[in-house]
PDB file of C-alpha atoms in Angstrom:
ATOM      1  CA  GLU A   1      -0.435 -11.942  15.956  1.00 56.00           C
ATOM      2  CA  ALA A   2      -1.008  -8.214  16.489  1.00 73.00           C
ATOM      3  CA  GLY A   3      -0.945  -6.137  13.335  1.00 88.00           C
ATOM      4  CA  VAL A   4       0.728  -2.840  12.515  1.00 92.00           C
ATOM      5  CA  ALA A   5      -0.642  -0.150  14.819  1.00 94.00           C
ATOM      6  CA  GLN A   6      -0.944   3.473  13.790  1.00 95.00           C
ATOM      7  CA  SER A   7      -2.222   6.549  15.570  1.00 96.00           C
ATOM      8  CA  PRO A   8      -4.070   8.756  15.319  1.00 96.00           C
ATOM      9  CA  ARG A   9      -6.633   7.437  12.814  1.00 92.00           C
ATOM     10  CA  TYR A  10      -7.723  10.919  11.790  1.00 94.00           C
ATOM     11  CA  LYS A  11      -6.179  14.356  12.123  1.00 96.00           C
ATOM     12  CA  ILE A  12      -7.348  17.763  10.950  1.00 97.00           C
ATOM     13  CA  ILE A  13      -4.923  20.676  11.154  1.00 97.00           C
ATOM     14  CA  GLU A  14      -4.531  24.116   9.681  1.00 97.00           C
ATOM     15  CA  LYS A  15      -1.833  24.821   7.128  1.00 96.00           C
ATOM     16  CA  ARG A  16       1.507  25.780   8.621  1.00 96.00           C
ATOM     17  CA  GLN A  17       0.794  23.736  11.744  1.00 97.00           C
ATOM     18  CA  SER A  18       2.840  20.691  12.727  1.00 97.00           C
ATOM     19  CA  VAL A  19       1.653  17.108  13.011  1.00 97.00           C
ATOM     20  CA  ALA A  20       3.163  13.774  14.005  1.00 97.00           C
ATOM     21  CA  PHE A  21       2.105  10.232  13.269  1.00 97.00           C
ATOM     22  CA  TRP A  22       3.112   7.137  15.173  1.00 97.00           C
ATOM     23  CA  CYS A  23       3.603   3.569  13.998  1.00 97.00           C
ATOM     24  CA  ASN A  24       4.250   0.392  15.933  1.00 96.00           C
ATOM     25  CA  PRO A  25       5.205  -2.419  13.551  1.00 94.00           C
ATOM     26  CA  ILE A  26       4.648  -6.113  14.022  1.00 91.00           C
ATOM     27  CA  SER A  27       7.010  -7.475  16.633  1.00 90.00           C
ATOM     28  CA  GLY A  28      10.241  -8.681  15.094  1.00 88.00           C
ATOM     29  CA  HIS A  29       9.772  -6.932  11.778  1.00 89.00           C
ATOM     30  CA  ALA A  30      13.026  -5.308  10.761  1.00 88.00           C
ATOM     31  CA  THR A  31      11.766  -3.270   7.826  1.00 88.00           C
ATOM     32  CA  LEU A  32       9.358  -0.377   8.251  1.00 91.00           C
ATOM     33  CA  TYR A  33       7.843   1.770   5.512  1.00 91.00           C
ATOM     34  CA  TRP A  34       5.935   5.044   5.498  1.00 95.00           C
ATOM     35  CA  TYR A  35       3.697   5.669   2.473  1.00 93.00           C
ATOM     36  CA  GLN A  36       1.658   8.692   1.434  1.00 94.00           C
ATOM     37  CA  GLN A  37      -1.576   7.990  -0.434  1.00 91.00           C
ATOM     38  CA  ILE A  38      -3.320  10.946  -2.002  1.00 90.00           C
ATOM     39  CA  LEU A  39      -6.988  10.427  -2.826  1.00 86.00           C
ATOM     40  CA  GLY A  40      -7.411   8.471  -6.056  1.00 82.00           C
ATOM     41  CA  GLN A  41      -3.772   7.444  -6.276  1.00 84.00           C
ATOM     42  CA  GLY A  42      -1.715   4.462  -5.230  1.00 85.00           C
ATOM     43  CA  PRO A  43       0.545   4.724  -2.183  1.00 89.00           C
ATOM     44  CA  LYS A  44       3.895   6.459  -2.659  1.00 90.00           C
ATOM     45  CA  LEU A  45       6.896   5.442  -0.581  1.00 89.00           C
ATOM     46  CA  LEU A  46       8.181   8.253   1.617  1.00 95.00           C
ATOM     47  CA  ILE A  47      10.820   6.444   3.638  1.00 94.00           C
ATOM     48  CA  GLN A  48      12.033   2.927   4.348  1.00 91.00           C
ATOM     49  CA  PHE A  49      13.875   1.859   7.495  1.00 91.00           C
ATOM     50  CA  GLN A  50      15.894  -1.284   8.031  1.00 88.00           C
ATOM     51  CA  ASN A  51      16.057  -1.601  11.824  1.00 87.00           C
ATOM     52  CA  ASN A  52      16.902   1.980  12.865  1.00 86.00           C
ATOM     53  CA  GLY A  53      18.739   2.937   9.671  1.00 90.00           C
ATOM     54  CA  VAL A  54      17.277   4.691   6.639  1.00 91.00           C
ATOM     55  CA  VAL A  55      17.371   2.593   3.454  1.00 88.00           C
ATOM     56  CA  ASP A  56      15.524   4.936   1.116  1.00 88.00           C
ATOM     57  CA  ASP A  57      14.212   8.443   1.687  1.00 93.00           C
ATOM     58  CA  SER A  58      14.564   9.692  -1.870  1.00 90.00           C
ATOM     59  CA  GLN A  59      10.909  10.743  -2.123  1.00 90.00           C
ATOM     60  CA  LEU A  60      10.651  12.327   1.319  1.00 95.00           C
ATOM     61  CA  PRO A  61      10.219  16.133   1.116  1.00 94.00           C
ATOM     62  CA  LYS A  62      12.976  16.765   3.602  1.00 94.00           C
ATOM     63  CA  ASP A  63      12.297  20.475   3.931  1.00 95.00           C
ATOM     64  CA  ARG A  64       9.124  19.682   5.843  1.00 97.00           C
ATOM     65  CA  PHE A  65       8.941  15.942   6.495  1.00 97.00           C
ATOM     66  CA  SER A  66      11.071  14.006   8.949  1.00 97.00           C
ATOM     67  CA  ALA A  67      10.952  10.478  10.292  1.00 97.00           C
ATOM     68  CA  GLU A  68      12.810   8.503  12.866  1.00 95.00           C
ATOM     69  CA  ARG A  69      12.861   4.965  14.154  1.00 95.00           C
ATOM     70  CA  LEU A  70      14.683   5.032  17.422  1.00 82.00           C
ATOM     71  CA  LYS A  71      15.741   1.614  18.736  1.00 85.00           C
ATOM     72  CA  GLY A  72      14.564   0.020  15.512  1.00 84.00           C
ATOM     73  CA  VAL A  73      10.985  -0.530  16.675  1.00 91.00           C
ATOM     74  CA  ASP A  74       8.401   2.290  16.753  1.00 95.00           C
ATOM     75  CA  SER A  75       8.572   5.081  14.241  1.00 97.00           C
ATOM     76  CA  THR A  76       7.262   8.633  14.013  1.00 97.00           C
ATOM     77  CA  LEU A  77       6.650  10.703  10.901  1.00 98.00           C
ATOM     78  CA  LYS A  78       6.449  14.469  11.305  1.00 98.00           C
ATOM     79  CA  ILE A  79       5.318  17.244   9.008  1.00 97.00           C
ATOM     80  CA  GLN A  80       6.373  20.780   9.883  1.00 97.00           C
ATOM     81  CA  PRO A  81       4.893  23.022   8.559  1.00 96.00           C
ATOM     82  CA  ALA A  82       1.992  21.314   6.802  1.00 97.00           C
ATOM     83  CA  LYS A  83       0.680  22.396   3.412  1.00 97.00           C
ATOM     84  CA  LEU A  84      -2.722  21.846   1.866  1.00 97.00           C
ATOM     85  CA  GLU A  85      -1.268  19.293  -0.560  1.00 96.00           C
ATOM     86  CA  ASP A  86      -0.147  17.128   2.360  1.00 97.00           C
ATOM     87  CA  SER A  87      -3.770  16.038   2.836  1.00 97.00           C
ATOM     88  CA  ALA A  88      -3.591  12.272   2.353  1.00 95.00           C
ATOM     89  CA  VAL A  89      -3.660   8.942   4.101  1.00 93.00           C
ATOM     90  CA  TYR A  90      -0.311   8.084   5.674  1.00 95.00           C
ATOM     91  CA  LEU A  91       0.258   4.353   5.770  1.00 93.00           C
ATOM     92  CA  CYS A  92       2.828   2.483   7.791  1.00 94.00           C
ATOM     93  CA  ALA A  93       3.872  -1.016   6.802  1.00 91.00           C
ATOM     94  CA  SER A  94       6.366  -3.516   8.119  1.00 89.00           C
ATOM     95  CA  SER A  95       7.975  -6.706   6.884  1.00 84.00           C
ATOM     96  CA  LEU A  96      10.057  -9.379   8.498  1.00 79.00           C
ATOM     97  CA  ALA A  97      13.189  -8.757   6.502  1.00 67.00           C
ATOM     98  CA  ARG A  98      14.470  -6.521   3.783  1.00 59.00           C
ATOM     99  CA  PRO A  99      13.228  -7.989   0.504  1.00 52.00           C
ATOM    100  CA  SER A 100      15.847  -8.866  -2.053  1.00 49.00           C
ATOM    101  CA  TYR A 101      15.739 -10.212  -5.552  1.00 43.00           C
ATOM    102  CA  TYR A 102      15.812 -13.740  -4.197  1.00 44.00           C
ATOM    103  CA  LEU A 103      13.657 -13.315  -1.161  1.00 50.00           C
ATOM    104  CA  ASN A 104      10.366 -11.526  -1.086  1.00 55.00           C
ATOM    105  CA  THR A 105       8.718 -10.975   2.209  1.00 63.00           C
ATOM    106  CA  GLU A 106       5.186  -9.838   2.581  1.00 73.00           C
ATOM    107  CA  ALA A 107       4.516  -6.347   3.873  1.00 78.00           C
ATOM    108  CA  PHE A 108       1.763  -5.831   6.446  1.00 85.00           C
ATOM    109  CA  PHE A 109      -0.022  -2.495   6.501  1.00 88.00           C
ATOM    110  CA  GLY A 110      -1.569  -0.484   9.287  1.00 90.00           C
ATOM    111  CA  GLN A 111      -4.985   1.185   9.133  1.00 88.00           C
ATOM    112  CA  GLY A 112      -3.457   4.485   8.137  1.00 91.00           C
ATOM    113  CA  THR A 113      -3.815   8.039   9.410  1.00 94.00           C
ATOM    114  CA  ARG A 114      -6.081  10.279   7.374  1.00 93.00           C
ATOM    115  CA  LEU A 115      -4.687  13.822   7.462  1.00 96.00           C
ATOM    116  CA  THR A 116      -6.727  16.793   6.355  1.00 96.00           C
ATOM    117  CA  VAL A 117      -4.969  20.144   6.104  1.00 97.00           C
ATOM    118  CA  VAL A 118      -7.328  23.115   5.926  1.00 97.00           C
TER     119      VAL A 118
ATOM    120  CA  LYS B   1       3.053   6.105 -18.447  1.00 65.00           C
ATOM    121  CA  ASN B   2       2.823   4.410 -15.051  1.00 81.00           C
ATOM    122  CA  GLU B   3       4.952   1.343 -14.535  1.00 90.00           C
ATOM    123  CA  VAL B   4       1.923  -0.478 -13.118  1.00 93.00           C
ATOM    124  CA  GLU B   5      -1.417  -0.113 -14.864  1.00 95.00           C
ATOM    125  CA  GLN B   6      -4.697  -1.503 -13.632  1.00 96.00           C
ATOM    126  CA  SER B   7      -8.006  -1.923 -15.390  1.00 95.00           C
ATOM    127  CA  PRO B   8     -10.734  -1.151 -14.987  1.00 96.00           C
ATOM    128  CA  GLN B   9     -10.442   1.877 -12.691  1.00 94.00           C
ATOM    129  CA  ASN B  10     -14.010   1.415 -11.485  1.00 95.00           C
ATOM    130  CA  LEU B  11     -16.157  -1.670 -11.514  1.00 96.00           C
ATOM    131  CA  THR B  12     -19.705  -2.307 -10.395  1.00 97.00           C
ATOM    132  CA  ALA B  13     -21.268  -5.744 -10.177  1.00 96.00           C
ATOM    133  CA  GLN B  14     -24.347  -7.539  -8.925  1.00 97.00           C
ATOM    134  CA  GLU B  15     -23.936  -9.951  -6.084  1.00 97.00           C
ATOM    135  CA  GLY B  16     -22.910 -13.363  -7.382  1.00 97.00           C
ATOM    136  CA  GLU B  17     -21.107 -12.125 -10.486  1.00 97.00           C
ATOM    137  CA  PHE B  18     -17.599 -13.237 -11.441  1.00 97.00           C
ATOM    138  CA  ILE B  19     -15.148 -10.343 -11.199  1.00 97.00           C
ATOM    139  CA  THR B  20     -11.841  -9.882 -13.006  1.00 98.00           C
ATOM    140  CA  ILE B  21      -9.358  -7.095 -12.329  1.00 98.00           C
ATOM    141  CA  ASN B  22      -6.285  -6.791 -14.516  1.00 98.00           C
ATOM    142  CA  CYS B  23      -2.779  -5.534 -13.848  1.00 97.00           C
ATOM    143  CA  SER B  24      -0.021  -4.919 -16.390  1.00 97.00           C
ATOM    144  CA  TYR B  25       3.488  -3.826 -15.575  1.00 95.00           C
ATOM    145  CA  SER B  26       6.453  -2.719 -17.594  1.00 94.00           C
ATOM    146  CA  VAL B  27       9.425  -3.559 -15.362  1.00 88.00           C
ATOM    147  CA  GLY B  28      11.147  -6.799 -14.456  1.00 88.00           C
ATOM    148  CA  ILE B  29       9.838  -8.007 -11.143  1.00 88.00           C
ATOM    149  CA  SER B  30      10.595 -10.526  -8.462  1.00 84.00           C
ATOM    150  CA  ALA B  31       7.018 -10.579  -7.114  1.00 87.00           C
ATOM    151  CA  LEU B  32       3.586  -9.102  -7.603  1.00 91.00           C
ATOM    152  CA  HIS B  33       1.188  -8.258  -4.792  1.00 91.00           C
ATOM    153  CA  TRP B  34      -2.571  -7.894  -4.731  1.00 94.00           C
ATOM    154  CA  LEU B  35      -3.828  -5.710  -1.903  1.00 92.00           C
ATOM    155  CA  GLN B  36      -7.291  -4.781  -0.671  1.00 91.00           C
ATOM    156  CA  GLN B  37      -8.055  -1.365   0.752  1.00 88.00           C
ATOM    157  CA  HIS B  38     -11.334  -0.596   2.519  1.00 81.00           C
ATOM    158  CA  PRO B  39     -12.791   2.908   2.866  1.00 76.00           C
ATOM    159  CA  GLY B  40     -11.144   3.390   6.274  1.00 68.00           C
ATOM    160  CA  GLY B  41      -7.767   3.334   4.528  1.00 65.00           C
ATOM    161  CA  GLY B  42      -6.195   0.182   5.937  1.00 76.00           C
ATOM    162  CA  ILE B  43      -4.583  -2.197   3.456  1.00 83.00           C
ATOM    163  CA  VAL B  44      -4.668  -5.960   3.623  1.00 85.00           C
ATOM    164  CA  SER B  45      -2.338  -8.124   1.607  1.00 85.00           C
ATOM    165  CA  LEU B  46      -4.292 -10.703  -0.397  1.00 90.00           C
ATOM    166  CA  PHE B  47      -1.615 -12.411  -2.434  1.00 89.00           C
ATOM    167  CA  MET B  48       2.070 -12.282  -3.173  1.00 88.00           C
ATOM    168  CA  LEU B  49       3.031 -14.309  -6.213  1.00 89.00           C
ATOM    169  CA  SER B  50       5.910 -14.668  -8.610  1.00 88.00           C
ATOM    170  CA  SER B  51       4.551 -17.356 -10.932  1.00 90.00           C
ATOM    171  CA  GLY B  52       1.467 -19.383 -11.722  1.00 93.00           C
ATOM    172  CA  LYS B  53      -1.679 -19.127  -9.687  1.00 95.00           C
ATOM    173  CA  LYS B  54      -2.815 -18.827  -6.082  1.00 94.00           C
ATOM    174  CA  LYS B  55      -6.255 -19.349  -4.588  1.00 94.00           C
ATOM    175  CA  HIS B  56      -7.682 -18.274  -1.274  1.00 91.00           C
ATOM    176  CA  GLY B  57     -11.369 -18.837  -0.718  1.00 94.00           C
ATOM    177  CA  ARG B  58     -13.254 -17.040  -3.490  1.00 96.00           C
ATOM    178  CA  LEU B  59     -10.166 -15.147  -4.625  1.00 95.00           C
ATOM    179  CA  ILE B  60      -7.834 -16.353  -7.358  1.00 97.00           C
ATOM    180  CA  ALA B  61      -4.699 -14.568  -8.558  1.00 96.00           C
ATOM    181  CA  THR B  62      -2.762 -15.481 -11.675  1.00 97.00           C
ATOM    182  CA  ILE B  63       0.393 -14.109 -13.172  1.00 96.00           C
ATOM    183  CA  ASN B  64       2.045 -14.460 -16.595  1.00 96.00           C
ATOM    184  CA  ILE B  65       5.640 -13.346 -16.234  1.00 92.00           C
ATOM    185  CA  GLN B  66       6.342 -13.440 -19.989  1.00 93.00           C
ATOM    186  CA  GLU B  67       3.382 -11.177 -20.747  1.00 95.00           C
ATOM    187  CA  LYS B  68       3.942  -9.008 -17.624  1.00 95.00           C
ATOM    188  CA  HIS B  69       0.311  -9.403 -16.668  1.00 97.00           C
ATOM    189  CA  SER B  70      -1.662 -10.510 -13.651  1.00 97.00           C
ATOM    190  CA  SER B  71      -5.343 -10.943 -12.939  1.00 98.00           C
ATOM    191  CA  LEU B  72      -7.344 -11.053  -9.733  1.00 98.00           C
ATOM    192  CA  HIS B  73     -10.603 -12.976  -9.919  1.00 98.00           C
ATOM    193  CA  ILE B  74     -13.431 -12.976  -7.405  1.00 97.00           C
ATOM    194  CA  THR B  75     -15.987 -15.758  -7.745  1.00 96.00           C
ATOM    195  CA  ALA B  76     -19.533 -15.392  -6.423  1.00 96.00           C
ATOM    196  CA  SER B  77     -18.966 -11.740  -5.515  1.00 96.00           C
ATOM    197  CA  HIS B  78     -20.565 -10.329  -2.384  1.00 96.00           C
ATOM    198  CA  PRO B  79     -21.229  -6.760  -1.201  1.00 95.00           C
ATOM    199  CA  ARG B  80     -18.527  -7.179   1.445  1.00 93.00           C
ATOM    200  CA  ASP B  81     -16.020  -7.515  -1.408  1.00 95.00           C
ATOM    201  CA  SER B  82     -16.577  -3.823  -2.149  1.00 95.00           C
ATOM    202  CA  ALA B  83     -13.188  -2.165  -1.760  1.00 94.00           C
ATOM    203  CA  VAL B  84     -10.264  -0.805  -3.732  1.00 93.00           C
ATOM    204  CA  TYR B  85      -8.003  -3.518  -5.095  1.00 95.00           C
ATOM    205  CA  ILE B  86      -4.402  -2.484  -5.643  1.00 94.00           C
ATOM    206  CA  CYS B  87      -1.732  -4.223  -7.663  1.00 95.00           C
ATOM    207  CA  ALA B  88       1.873  -3.623  -6.609  1.00 92.00           C
ATOM    208  CA  VAL B  89       5.143  -5.021  -7.923  1.00 90.00           C
ATOM    209  CA  SER B  90       8.564  -5.572  -6.426  1.00 84.00           C
ATOM    210  CA  PRO B  91      11.078  -4.610  -9.132  1.00 81.00           C
ATOM    211  CA  GLY B  92      13.788  -7.204  -9.488  1.00 70.00           C
ATOM    212  CA  SER B  93      16.672  -4.868  -8.762  1.00 60.00           C
ATOM    213  CA  THR B  94      15.282  -3.122  -5.669  1.00 61.00           C
ATOM    214  CA  ASP B  95      13.053  -3.826  -2.741  1.00 62.00           C
ATOM    215  CA  LYS B  96      10.644  -0.971  -3.375  1.00 70.00           C
ATOM    216  CA  LEU B  97       6.982  -1.583  -4.064  1.00 82.00           C
ATOM    217  CA  ILE B  98       5.520   0.180  -7.091  1.00 87.00           C
ATOM    218  CA  PHE B  99       1.779   0.560  -6.807  1.00 91.00           C
ATOM    219  CA  GLY B 100      -0.982   0.799  -9.354  1.00 92.00           C
ATOM    220  CA  THR B 101      -3.716   3.370  -8.787  1.00 90.00           C
ATOM    221  CA  GLY B 102      -6.242   0.748  -7.783  1.00 93.00           C
ATOM    222  CA  THR B 103      -9.575  -0.570  -8.996  1.00 96.00           C
ATOM    223  CA  ARG B 104     -12.631   0.531  -7.072  1.00 95.00           C
ATOM    224  CA  LEU B 105     -15.122  -2.352  -6.877  1.00 96.00           C
ATOM    225  CA  GLN B 106     -18.712  -1.976  -5.753  1.00 96.00           C
ATOM    226  CA  VAL B 107     -20.876  -5.065  -5.445  1.00 96.00           C
ATOM    227  CA  PHE B 108     -24.591  -4.445  -5.068  1.00 96.00           C
ATOM    228  CA  PRO B 109     -27.053  -6.878  -3.499  1.00 95.00           C
TER     229      PRO B 109
END
């Protein structure tokens, strides 16, 4: 089974520039997550999609970050304009169904995109 | 205080040693996950457990729901086990994952 695909693997941009990341989840996975992981910290959820709808974007800095999941499959995460503190690894994950108290489904992670803002 | 705490933060070991990484959490959960992250950044799910113990090869994960504590053990450690090990929990009332900050393990030959 193919895993979660992300691109690019690495990106270096100057502050105030724009950048976009792409994620292709595992086929059939309804739930898709974008996480931001700053060096030395655990991942932080930015946004969660269930099919093409947003379930949780409470920690997404909406003044500069946006994400979409058209057709409920691939997803893109955009930063515009980027700041130095956006330097991090951006992880995409997917799971078969939306976990609930009674049903936990395993999340599968991509390799991540390492963003450096200079 | 973080809702998920891991210890130690850094761990070095000689090849062959028995490794234990601990995770404590302060919220009610429906499941706990152990994840492995290599320097490239990708994360691999090792275990998802809600009670008792699971074993996969040289890896063993245990959880004590009453004490809100889990351990990840690695038997006969090997340099290829060098990675960051992350504990994450699924709070009972939501489907978010709350992550610990990870334990960086280095195993030397």
